[in-house]
Each structure stands twice: as C-alpha cells, then as structure tokens.
Short mmCIF file of C-alpha atoms and ligand atoms in Angstrom, two decimals:
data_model
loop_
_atom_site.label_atom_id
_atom_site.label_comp_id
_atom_site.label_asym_id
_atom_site.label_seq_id
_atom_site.Cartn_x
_atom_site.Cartn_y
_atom_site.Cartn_z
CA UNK A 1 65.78 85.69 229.90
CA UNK A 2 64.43 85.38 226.46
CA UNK A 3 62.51 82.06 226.33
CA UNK A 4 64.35 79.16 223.84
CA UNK A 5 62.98 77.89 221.14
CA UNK A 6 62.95 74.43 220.24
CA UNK A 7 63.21 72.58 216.72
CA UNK A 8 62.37 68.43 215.81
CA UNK A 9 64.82 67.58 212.94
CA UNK A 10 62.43 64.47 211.23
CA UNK A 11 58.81 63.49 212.07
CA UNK A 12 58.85 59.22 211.44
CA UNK A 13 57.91 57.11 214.51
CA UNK A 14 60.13 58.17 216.73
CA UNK A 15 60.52 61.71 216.13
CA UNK A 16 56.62 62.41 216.34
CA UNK A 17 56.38 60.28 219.59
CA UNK A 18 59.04 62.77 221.17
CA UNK A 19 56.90 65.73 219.45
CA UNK A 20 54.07 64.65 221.30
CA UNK A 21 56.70 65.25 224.71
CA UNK A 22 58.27 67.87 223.75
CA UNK A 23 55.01 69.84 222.73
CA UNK A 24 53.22 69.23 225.96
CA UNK A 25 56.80 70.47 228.11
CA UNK A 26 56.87 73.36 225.79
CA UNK A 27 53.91 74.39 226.49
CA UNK A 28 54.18 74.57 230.32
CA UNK A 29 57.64 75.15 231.02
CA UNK A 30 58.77 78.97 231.34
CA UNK A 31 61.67 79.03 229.72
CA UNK A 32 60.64 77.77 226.35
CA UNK A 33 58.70 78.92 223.56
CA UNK A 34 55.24 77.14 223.78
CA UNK A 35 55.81 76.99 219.72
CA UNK A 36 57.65 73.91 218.68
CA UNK A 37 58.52 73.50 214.94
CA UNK A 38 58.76 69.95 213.46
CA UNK A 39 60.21 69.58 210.62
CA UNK A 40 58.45 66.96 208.26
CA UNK A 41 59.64 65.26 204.87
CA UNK A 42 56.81 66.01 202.67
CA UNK A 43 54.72 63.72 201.57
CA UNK A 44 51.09 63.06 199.69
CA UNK A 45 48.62 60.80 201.78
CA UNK A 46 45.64 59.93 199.85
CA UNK A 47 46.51 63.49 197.84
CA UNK A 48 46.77 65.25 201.14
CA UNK A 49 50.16 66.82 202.19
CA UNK A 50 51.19 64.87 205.01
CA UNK A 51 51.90 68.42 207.10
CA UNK A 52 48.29 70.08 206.48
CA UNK A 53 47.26 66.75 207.63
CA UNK A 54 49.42 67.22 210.87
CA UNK A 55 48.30 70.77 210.96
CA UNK A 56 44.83 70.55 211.12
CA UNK A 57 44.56 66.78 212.93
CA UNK A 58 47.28 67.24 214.62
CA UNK A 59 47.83 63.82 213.70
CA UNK A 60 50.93 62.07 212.06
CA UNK A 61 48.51 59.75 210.21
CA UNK A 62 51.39 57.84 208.79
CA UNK A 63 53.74 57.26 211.22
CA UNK A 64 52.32 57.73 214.68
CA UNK A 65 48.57 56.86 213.95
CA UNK A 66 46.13 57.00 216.46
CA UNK A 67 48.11 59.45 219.05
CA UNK A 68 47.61 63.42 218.67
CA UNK A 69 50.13 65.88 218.65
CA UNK A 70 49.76 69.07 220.87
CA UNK A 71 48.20 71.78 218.75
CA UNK A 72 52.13 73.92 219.76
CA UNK A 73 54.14 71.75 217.59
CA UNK A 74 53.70 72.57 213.95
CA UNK A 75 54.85 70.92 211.16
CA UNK A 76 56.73 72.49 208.51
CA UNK A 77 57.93 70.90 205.16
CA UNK A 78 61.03 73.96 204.78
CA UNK A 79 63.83 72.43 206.97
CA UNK A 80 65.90 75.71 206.59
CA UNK A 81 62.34 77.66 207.80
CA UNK A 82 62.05 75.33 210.72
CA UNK A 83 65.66 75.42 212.22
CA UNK A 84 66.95 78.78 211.63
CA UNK A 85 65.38 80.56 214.82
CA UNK A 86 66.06 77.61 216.77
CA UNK A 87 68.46 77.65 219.92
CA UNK A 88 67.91 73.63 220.32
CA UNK A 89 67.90 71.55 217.57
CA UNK A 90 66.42 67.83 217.81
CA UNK A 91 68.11 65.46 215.40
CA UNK A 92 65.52 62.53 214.53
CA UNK A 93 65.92 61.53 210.89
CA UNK A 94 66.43 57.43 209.85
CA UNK A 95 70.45 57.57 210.13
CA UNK A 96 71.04 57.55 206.31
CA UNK A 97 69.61 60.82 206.16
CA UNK A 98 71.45 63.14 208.27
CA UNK A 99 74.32 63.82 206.15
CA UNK A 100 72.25 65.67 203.46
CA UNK A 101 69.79 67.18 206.10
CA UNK A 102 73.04 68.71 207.47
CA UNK A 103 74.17 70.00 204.01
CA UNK A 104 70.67 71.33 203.36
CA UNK A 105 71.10 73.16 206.84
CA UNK A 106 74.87 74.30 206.73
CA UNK A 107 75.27 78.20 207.55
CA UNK A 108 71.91 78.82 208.01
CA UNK A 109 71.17 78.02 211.53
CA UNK A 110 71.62 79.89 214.71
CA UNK A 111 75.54 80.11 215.71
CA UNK A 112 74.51 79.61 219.55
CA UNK A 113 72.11 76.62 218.65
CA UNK A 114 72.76 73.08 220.52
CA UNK A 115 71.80 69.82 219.27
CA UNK A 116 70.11 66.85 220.66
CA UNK A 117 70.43 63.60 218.15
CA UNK A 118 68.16 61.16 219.10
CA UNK A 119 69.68 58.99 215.94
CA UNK A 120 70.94 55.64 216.00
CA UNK A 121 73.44 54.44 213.35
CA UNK A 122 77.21 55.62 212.02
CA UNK A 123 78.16 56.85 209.15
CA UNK A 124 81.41 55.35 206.87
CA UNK A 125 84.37 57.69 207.28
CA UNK A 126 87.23 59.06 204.74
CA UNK A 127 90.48 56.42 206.22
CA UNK A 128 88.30 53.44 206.46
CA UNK A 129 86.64 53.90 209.90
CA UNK A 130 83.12 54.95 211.31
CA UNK A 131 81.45 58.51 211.87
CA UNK A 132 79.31 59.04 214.72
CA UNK A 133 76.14 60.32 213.57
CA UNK A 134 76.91 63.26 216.87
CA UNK A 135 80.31 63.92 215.03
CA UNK A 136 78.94 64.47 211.45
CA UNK A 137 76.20 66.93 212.69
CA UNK A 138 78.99 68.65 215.28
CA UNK A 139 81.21 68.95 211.97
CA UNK A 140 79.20 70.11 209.64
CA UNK A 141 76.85 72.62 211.68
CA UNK A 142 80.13 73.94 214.24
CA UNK A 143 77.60 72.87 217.00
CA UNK A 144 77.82 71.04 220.36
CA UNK A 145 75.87 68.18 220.30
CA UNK A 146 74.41 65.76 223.25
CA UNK A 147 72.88 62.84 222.62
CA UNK A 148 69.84 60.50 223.74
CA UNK A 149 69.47 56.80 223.45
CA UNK A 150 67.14 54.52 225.70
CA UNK A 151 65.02 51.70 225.66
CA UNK A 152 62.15 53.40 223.80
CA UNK A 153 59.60 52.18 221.36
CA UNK A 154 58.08 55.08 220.33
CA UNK A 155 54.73 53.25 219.92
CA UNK A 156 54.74 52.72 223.69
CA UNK A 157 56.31 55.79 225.07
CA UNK A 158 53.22 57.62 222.84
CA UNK A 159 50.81 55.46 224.81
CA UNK A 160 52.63 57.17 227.76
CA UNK A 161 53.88 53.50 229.33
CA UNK A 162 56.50 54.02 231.80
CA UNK A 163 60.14 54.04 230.34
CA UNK A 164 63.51 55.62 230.46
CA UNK A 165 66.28 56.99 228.64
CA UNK A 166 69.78 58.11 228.67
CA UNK A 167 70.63 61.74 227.67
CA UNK A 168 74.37 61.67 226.62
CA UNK A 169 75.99 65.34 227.84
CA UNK A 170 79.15 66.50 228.61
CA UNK A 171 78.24 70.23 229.93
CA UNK A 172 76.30 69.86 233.32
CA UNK A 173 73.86 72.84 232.85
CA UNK A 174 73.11 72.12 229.28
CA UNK A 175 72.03 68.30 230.85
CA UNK A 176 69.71 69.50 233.13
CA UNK A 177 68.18 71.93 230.62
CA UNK A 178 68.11 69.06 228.07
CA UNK A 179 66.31 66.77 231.12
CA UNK A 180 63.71 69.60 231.37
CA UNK A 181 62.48 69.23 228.10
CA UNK A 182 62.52 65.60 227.36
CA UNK A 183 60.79 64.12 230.94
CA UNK A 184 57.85 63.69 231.95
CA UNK A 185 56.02 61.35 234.90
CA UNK A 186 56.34 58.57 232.43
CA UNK A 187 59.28 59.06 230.97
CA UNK A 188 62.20 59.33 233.23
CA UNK A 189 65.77 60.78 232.29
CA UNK A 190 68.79 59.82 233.57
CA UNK A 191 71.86 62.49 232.38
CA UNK A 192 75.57 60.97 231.44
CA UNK A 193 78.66 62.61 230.61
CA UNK A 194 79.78 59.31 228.88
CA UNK A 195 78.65 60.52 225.16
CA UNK A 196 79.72 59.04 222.88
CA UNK A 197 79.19 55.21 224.59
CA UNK A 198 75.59 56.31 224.96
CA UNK A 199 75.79 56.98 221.28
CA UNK A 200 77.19 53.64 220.30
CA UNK A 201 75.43 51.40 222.35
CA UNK A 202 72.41 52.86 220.72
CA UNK A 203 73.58 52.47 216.94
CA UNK A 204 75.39 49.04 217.98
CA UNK A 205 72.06 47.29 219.55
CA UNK A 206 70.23 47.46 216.25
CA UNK A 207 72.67 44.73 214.79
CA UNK A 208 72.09 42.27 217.84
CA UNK A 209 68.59 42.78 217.40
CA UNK A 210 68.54 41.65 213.57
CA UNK A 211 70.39 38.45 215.10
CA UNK A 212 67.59 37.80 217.58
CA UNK A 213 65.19 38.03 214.98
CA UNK A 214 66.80 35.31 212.76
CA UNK A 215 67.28 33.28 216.03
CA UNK A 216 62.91 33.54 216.26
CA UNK A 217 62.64 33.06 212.46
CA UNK A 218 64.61 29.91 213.13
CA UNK A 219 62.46 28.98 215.87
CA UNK A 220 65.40 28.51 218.15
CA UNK A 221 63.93 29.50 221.51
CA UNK A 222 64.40 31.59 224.44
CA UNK A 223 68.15 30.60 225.55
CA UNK A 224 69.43 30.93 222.03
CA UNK A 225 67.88 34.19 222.18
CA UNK A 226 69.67 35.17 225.03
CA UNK A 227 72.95 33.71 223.89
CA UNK A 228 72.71 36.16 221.03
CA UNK A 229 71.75 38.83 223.12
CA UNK A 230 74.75 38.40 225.64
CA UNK A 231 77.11 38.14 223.10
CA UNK A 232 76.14 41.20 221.71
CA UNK A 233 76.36 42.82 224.37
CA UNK A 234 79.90 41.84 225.32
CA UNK A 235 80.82 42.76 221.91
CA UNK A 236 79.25 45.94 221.98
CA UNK A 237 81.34 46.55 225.37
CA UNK A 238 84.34 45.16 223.86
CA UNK A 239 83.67 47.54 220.63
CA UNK A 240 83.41 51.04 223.11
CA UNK A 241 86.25 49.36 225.00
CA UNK A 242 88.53 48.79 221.73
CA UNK A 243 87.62 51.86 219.79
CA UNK A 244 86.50 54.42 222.33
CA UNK A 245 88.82 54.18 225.04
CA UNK A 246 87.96 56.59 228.23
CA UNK A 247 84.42 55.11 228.26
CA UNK A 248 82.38 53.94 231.57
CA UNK A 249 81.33 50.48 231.73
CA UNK A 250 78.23 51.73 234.07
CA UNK A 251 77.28 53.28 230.74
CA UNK A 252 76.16 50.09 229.91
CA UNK A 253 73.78 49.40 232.50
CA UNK A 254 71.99 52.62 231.89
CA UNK A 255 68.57 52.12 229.46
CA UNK A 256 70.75 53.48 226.63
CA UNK A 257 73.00 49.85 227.14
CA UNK A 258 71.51 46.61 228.50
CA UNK A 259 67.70 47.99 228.56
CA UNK A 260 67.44 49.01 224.91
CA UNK A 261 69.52 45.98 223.69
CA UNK A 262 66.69 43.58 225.70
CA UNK A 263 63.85 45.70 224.27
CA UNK A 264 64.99 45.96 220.75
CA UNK A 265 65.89 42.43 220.34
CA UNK A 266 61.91 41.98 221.41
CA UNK A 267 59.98 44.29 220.31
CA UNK A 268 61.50 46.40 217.57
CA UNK A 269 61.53 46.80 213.97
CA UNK A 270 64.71 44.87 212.94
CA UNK A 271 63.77 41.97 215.54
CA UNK A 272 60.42 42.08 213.21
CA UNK A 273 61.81 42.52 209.85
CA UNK A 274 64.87 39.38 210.55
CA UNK A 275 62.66 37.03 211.57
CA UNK A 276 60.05 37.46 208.78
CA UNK A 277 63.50 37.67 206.60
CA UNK A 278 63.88 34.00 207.50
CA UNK A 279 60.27 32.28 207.02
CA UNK A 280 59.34 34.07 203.74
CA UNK A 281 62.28 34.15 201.55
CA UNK A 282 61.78 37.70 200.37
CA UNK A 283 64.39 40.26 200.64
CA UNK A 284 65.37 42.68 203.50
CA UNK A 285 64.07 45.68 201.10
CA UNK A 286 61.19 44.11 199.92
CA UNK A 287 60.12 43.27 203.57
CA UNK A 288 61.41 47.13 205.42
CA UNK A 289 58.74 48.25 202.24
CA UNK A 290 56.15 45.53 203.27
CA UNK A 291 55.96 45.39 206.69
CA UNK A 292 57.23 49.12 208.08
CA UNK A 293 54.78 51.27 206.13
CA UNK A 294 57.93 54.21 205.14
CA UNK A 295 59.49 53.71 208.56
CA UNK A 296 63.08 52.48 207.92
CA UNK A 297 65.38 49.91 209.14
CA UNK A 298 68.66 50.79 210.81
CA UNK A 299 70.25 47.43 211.26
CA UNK A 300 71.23 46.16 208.23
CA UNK A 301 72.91 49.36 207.52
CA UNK A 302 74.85 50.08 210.70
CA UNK A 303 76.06 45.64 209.98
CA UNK A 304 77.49 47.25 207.07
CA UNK A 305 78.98 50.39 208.55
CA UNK A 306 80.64 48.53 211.20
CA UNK A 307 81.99 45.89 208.90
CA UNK A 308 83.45 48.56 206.80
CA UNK A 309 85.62 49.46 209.74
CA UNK A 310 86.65 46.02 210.91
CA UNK A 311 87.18 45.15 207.05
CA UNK A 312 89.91 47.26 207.14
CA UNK A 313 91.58 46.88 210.09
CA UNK A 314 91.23 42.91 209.85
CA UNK A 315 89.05 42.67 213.26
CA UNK A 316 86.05 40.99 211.70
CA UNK A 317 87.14 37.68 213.58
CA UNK A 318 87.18 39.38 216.81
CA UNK A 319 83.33 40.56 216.61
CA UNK A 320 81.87 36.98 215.28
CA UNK A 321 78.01 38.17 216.11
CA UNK A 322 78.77 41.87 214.56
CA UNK A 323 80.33 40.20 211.32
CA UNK A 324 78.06 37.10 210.98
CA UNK A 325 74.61 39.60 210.88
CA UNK A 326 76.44 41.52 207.95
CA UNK A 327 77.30 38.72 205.99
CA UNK A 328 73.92 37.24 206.41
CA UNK A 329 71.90 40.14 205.51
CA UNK A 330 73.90 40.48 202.31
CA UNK A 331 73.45 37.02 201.16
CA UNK A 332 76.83 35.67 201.97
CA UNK A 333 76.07 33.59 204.76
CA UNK A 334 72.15 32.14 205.30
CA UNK A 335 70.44 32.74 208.59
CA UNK A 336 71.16 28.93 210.23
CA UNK A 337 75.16 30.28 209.42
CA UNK A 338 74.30 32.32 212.29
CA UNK A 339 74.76 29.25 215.17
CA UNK A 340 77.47 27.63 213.53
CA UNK A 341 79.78 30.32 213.39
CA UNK A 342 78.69 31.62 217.09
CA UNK A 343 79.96 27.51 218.22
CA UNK A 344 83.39 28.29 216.41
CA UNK A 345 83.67 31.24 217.88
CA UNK A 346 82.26 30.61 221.56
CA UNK A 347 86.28 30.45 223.06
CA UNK A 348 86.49 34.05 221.13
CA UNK A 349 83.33 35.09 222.71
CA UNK A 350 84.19 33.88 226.08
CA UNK A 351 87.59 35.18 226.34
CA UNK A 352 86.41 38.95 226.64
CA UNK A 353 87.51 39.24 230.49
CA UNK A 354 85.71 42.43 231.82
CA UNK A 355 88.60 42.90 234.35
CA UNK A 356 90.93 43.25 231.61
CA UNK A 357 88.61 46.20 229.64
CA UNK A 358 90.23 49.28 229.42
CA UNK A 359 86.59 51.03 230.78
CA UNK A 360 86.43 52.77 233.29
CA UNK A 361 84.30 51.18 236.41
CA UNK A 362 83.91 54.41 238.55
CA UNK A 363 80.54 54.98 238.64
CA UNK A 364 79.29 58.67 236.68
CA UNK A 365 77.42 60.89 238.81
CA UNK A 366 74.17 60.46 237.04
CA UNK A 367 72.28 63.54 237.47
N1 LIG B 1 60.88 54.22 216.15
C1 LIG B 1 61.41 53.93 217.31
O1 LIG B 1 60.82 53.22 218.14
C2 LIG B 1 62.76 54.49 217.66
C3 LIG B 1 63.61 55.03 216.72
N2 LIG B 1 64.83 55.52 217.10
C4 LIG B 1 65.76 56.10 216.13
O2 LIG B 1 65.28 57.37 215.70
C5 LIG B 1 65.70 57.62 214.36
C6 LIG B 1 64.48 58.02 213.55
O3 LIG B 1 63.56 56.97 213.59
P1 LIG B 1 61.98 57.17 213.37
O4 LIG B 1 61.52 58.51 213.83
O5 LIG B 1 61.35 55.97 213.96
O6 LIG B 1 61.85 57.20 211.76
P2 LIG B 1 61.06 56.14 210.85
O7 LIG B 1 61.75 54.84 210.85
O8 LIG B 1 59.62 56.19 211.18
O9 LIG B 1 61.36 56.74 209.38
C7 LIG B 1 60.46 57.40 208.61
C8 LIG B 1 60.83 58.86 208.51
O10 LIG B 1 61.86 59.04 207.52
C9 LIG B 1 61.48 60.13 206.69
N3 LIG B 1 62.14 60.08 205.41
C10 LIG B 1 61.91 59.24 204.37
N4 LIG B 1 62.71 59.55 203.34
C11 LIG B 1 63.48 60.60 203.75
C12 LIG B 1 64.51 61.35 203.15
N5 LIG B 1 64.95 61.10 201.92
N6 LIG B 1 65.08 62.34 203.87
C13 LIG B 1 64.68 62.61 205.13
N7 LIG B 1 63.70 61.93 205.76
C14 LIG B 1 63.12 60.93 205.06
C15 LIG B 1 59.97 59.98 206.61
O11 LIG B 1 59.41 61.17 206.15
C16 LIG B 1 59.63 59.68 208.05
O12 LIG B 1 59.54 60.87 208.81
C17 LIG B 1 66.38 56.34 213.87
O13 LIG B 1 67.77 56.49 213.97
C18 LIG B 1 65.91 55.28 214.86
O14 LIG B 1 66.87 54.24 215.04
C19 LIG B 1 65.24 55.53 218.40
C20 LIG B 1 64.42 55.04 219.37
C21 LIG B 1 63.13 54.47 219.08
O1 LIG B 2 65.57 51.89 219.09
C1 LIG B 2 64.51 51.36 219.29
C2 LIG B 2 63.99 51.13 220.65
O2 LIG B 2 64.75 51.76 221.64
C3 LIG B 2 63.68 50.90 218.15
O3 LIG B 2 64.27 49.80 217.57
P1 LIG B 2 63.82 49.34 216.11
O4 LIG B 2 64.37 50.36 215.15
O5 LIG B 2 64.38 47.98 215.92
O6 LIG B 2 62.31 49.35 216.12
#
C-alpha cells in the first residue's frame, strides 16, 4: 500500500504545536509519508519570510517560539502546492479564515482526500442559522470530514505535558487511522462517532470562557467562576440538545466537553483577553493586537455567530450566558451586566432538567 501523505491547513499556535506531532508520527509510522507539508500564511519577521525561517530553524518563531519542528514538516507559503498531493488534509486556520482557504482550494485537491478540522468556531448561514466550520469545508471541497477538539493549549501540549483529546469520526477505520497520527505517550486520543457535538462543544466553550474572564477582571472569585462555567456548560448541552438532536450526552464528558470548557475558561486566550478587557478600558481589537502577538481570538466572534441564530429564531432569552457575552463584547451591555442578568435568569438556568434532554445517554463505544 502506497504510503499517505499528510497536509497542515494553517501554522498559528495551535496548528504548529500539532506539526510538531504530526511530524515526529510521520516520520516513524509505515504507512505515511515521513514528508509533512504545512501550509503557512506568509509573513515578513524582521524582513525574513516567516517559512525560510521555519525552513532552516525549523522554528515557528512567531507563533510557537522556543519549540522546534521536526526537520519532515516543511512549510510552504502556496496552499494549492501544499494540499494537492495530499490524501489527509488538517484544517487549522483561526475560524474566520476557512471559508476563503476553501475557495482558494476548491477543485484542486485530491478527490479521495479526508479532512481533519481541528477549528473551533461556526460560520453564519444563508436562512439565518449557523454553519459548522466541518460542514463548510465538507461543502465546498466534496470531502468527508472528522473532527478534533480537546482540552489542549497548544503551548503545553508542545512542552509535551500530558493531555487528551477527542477525535470526532463517524467511519471506524478512518478513526483509528486518524488516532495513529495524532497520539503520542503524552497525548492520548479518545475516538467518537458523535461529530458534530464534539464540534460544537469545541466552538461553544470559547464564549463561556470570555465570561470567566470578565468574572476575574471583576475580581469576583472562584465560585462565581464556576457559576459561569456550569452554566455554560448546561447551555452548551441544552444548545447540542435543541439544535442537534441525535447527540450523546457522554460526549460531554469527553476532553472535547467538560475538560476543554475548565481549561479554556483558565488558561486560554479569551479567558486572557476578557479579563484584561475589563481592568484597562481598551477595546477587544486593540487588546487580541496587544496581548496575542497575530494569534486570534475566537470568542467574540463565535458570541456573535451564535446570536445571529438565536436573533432570529427569538431564543436569545433561553441562552442568558450565550447572549449576555455577545452583548457585552459589543458594547451593549458592560461587563458587571454580566451577574445581574445571570440572577434574573437563574430559574431559566436551573430549569434545564437533564432527564428531560432529548440526548442520548447510551454510552459510545469509545475506541
Ligand atoms: N492555540 C490553541 O491553544 C488552540 C487553538 N485551537 C483552535 O485552532 C484554530 C487555529 O488556532 P491557532 O493555530 O492557535 O491560530 P492562531 O490564533 O495562532 O492564529 C494565527 C494564525 O492565523 C494566520 N493568519 C492570519 N491572517 C490570516 C489570513 N488572512 N488567512 C489565513 N491565515 C491567517 C497566521 O498566519 C497564523 O498562522 C482556532 O480555531 C483555535 O480555536 C484549538 C485548540 C487549542
Ligand atoms: O481551545 C483552546 C484550548 O483547548 C484554546 O483556547 P483559547 O483560544 O481561549 O486560547
């Protein structure tokens, strides 16, 4: 059997941490190529292009300082170059990206390819609903498309701490080939055929985590911390539960679900970002530019896409935490809104009865 070759779609924080894993796999496992193309968004560091940097440091200087790169992966600033031989394609791109990285790859990659988005967020859709980032690639590149979400800071997973994610898969073989290139001793996979909740809890955490930050910027404390972060995640159950019927409520308790929503609201970006948005007074954009160094925020923007959807079909009231983050972060409500409407809205909060959720309880198989 002809050995596969692997492509990373995006080379920011994330995407070069899971270069760094990929690379090394490559390069020992059989059945793929030991080359593994990275696509990179060009850019000049001190003059340098930022993929001869990569290509002779083997260092993503910007994004992922301090950790090399095997010497396999190579970056390449083409995307169309990088993808076109590929049979697996790695989707890692900031979420607002991936509609025009799929135009600028439509018809011009392998028909067998698979795909492997590693993106949190949505996308706004034609009839006033939401996209899933899975659904736009799937559409526009006629591929199959699995999906991984987890409780991963790429800082620490590059610093090879012990974690673990959730691959996303509905075809069994395809999940264990997926596993095979993603873990290592450190980094442990569990495989799901529960896709698209996978895919939502990751895009859906990112908003409870810019309400945890306001809750530190506010100095409120550990328990109103963790009110925030359990009403997020019943309204991130109720969400999957409301709009993506057929979904496992074990799904949940996988790293993709309770693990990533306790690790994001303590350690990541848009935790980082909300609470400095609260004791400085600058603006989300001024402070994503000041403090993230060309990494991007996915929060505020998924607040937004989700509103969008509940907007129209007159649910906002039924997600207080989901709609209360949006209108703060566009200036309609201020940050200490944030515990006043969560008291108004406790009996709302409260009343989601697990036994009455449509999800399903049978435990997957979890291979
Ligand atoms: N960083 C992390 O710890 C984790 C990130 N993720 C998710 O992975 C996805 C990618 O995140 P990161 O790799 O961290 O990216 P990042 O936040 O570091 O973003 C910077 C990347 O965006 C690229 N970029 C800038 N402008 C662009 C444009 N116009 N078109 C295409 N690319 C452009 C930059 O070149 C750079 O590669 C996001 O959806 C994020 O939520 C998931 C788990 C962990
Ligand atoms: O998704 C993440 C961890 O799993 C990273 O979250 P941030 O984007 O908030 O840093």
């Amino acid at each position: 059997m002809s050995q596969q070759k692997v492509c990373i779609l995006g080379s920011g924080n994330w995407g070069s941490a899971i270069a760094k894993i990929i690379g090394t796999n490559a390069a020992c496992l059989d059945s793929l190529d030991s080359c593994v193309k990275m696509w990179v968004y060009e850019e000049l560091i001190d003059g340098k292009k930022l993929t001869e940097i990569i290509n002779t440091t083997h260092e993503n200087v910007k994004y992922l300082p301090g950790k090399k790169l095997p010497e396999n992966v190579v970056a390449v600033p083409d995307v169309v170059e990088a993808a076109k031989d590929a049979d697996i394609l790695v989707f890692v791109v900031p979420h607002q990206f991936i509609p025009k990285l799929c135009s600028n790859l439509e018809g011009l990659i392998k028909p067998t390819a698979v795909g492997l988005s590693l993106i949190k967020g949505f996308d706004v859709a034609e009839g006033g609903g939401i996209d899933l980032i899975s659904k736009i690639i799937n559409r526009k590149l006629n591929i199959d498309v699995s999906v991984l979400m987890g409780a991963n800071l790429a800082n620490e997973i590059a610093d090879e701490k012990f974690s673990e994610t959730t691959i996303g898969c509905r075809d069994q073989n395809l999940g264990k080939i997926l596993k095979a290139i993603i873990q290592t001793d450190y980094f442990r996979v569990s495989v799901v055929d529960d896709v698209e909740a996978v895919e939502i809890c990751g895009a859906l955490k990112n908003i409870v985590a810019v309400g945890a930050g306001f809750v530190d910027g506010l100095k409120l404390g550990d328990n109103t911390k963790a009110a925030i972060i359990r009403i997020g995640l019943m309204e991130m159950i109720k969400f999957v539960d409301t709009f993506y019927s057929g979904a496992r409520l074990s799904t949940f308790f996988e790293s993709c679900g309770v693990a990533d929503l306790i690790t994001t609201c303590y350690g990541g970006r848009n935790r980082k970002v909300s609470e400095a948005y609260v004791t400085s007074g600058k603006t989300i954009e001024e402070l994503e530019k000041e403090l993230l160094n060309g990494q991007k925020l996915q929060g505020p923007i998924t607040a937004a896409e989700v509103n969008f959807m509940l907007k129209n079909k007159h649910m906002e009231i039924d997600f207080p935490l989901f709609t209360t983050v949006h209108q703060i972060c566009i200036g309609e409500l201020t940050p200490k809104d944030l515990i006043e409407q969560m008291k108004l809205n406790t009996n709302k909060t409260n009343k989601l009865n697990l036994e009455k959720c449509n999800l399903n309880t049978v435990q997957g198989d979890g291979k």
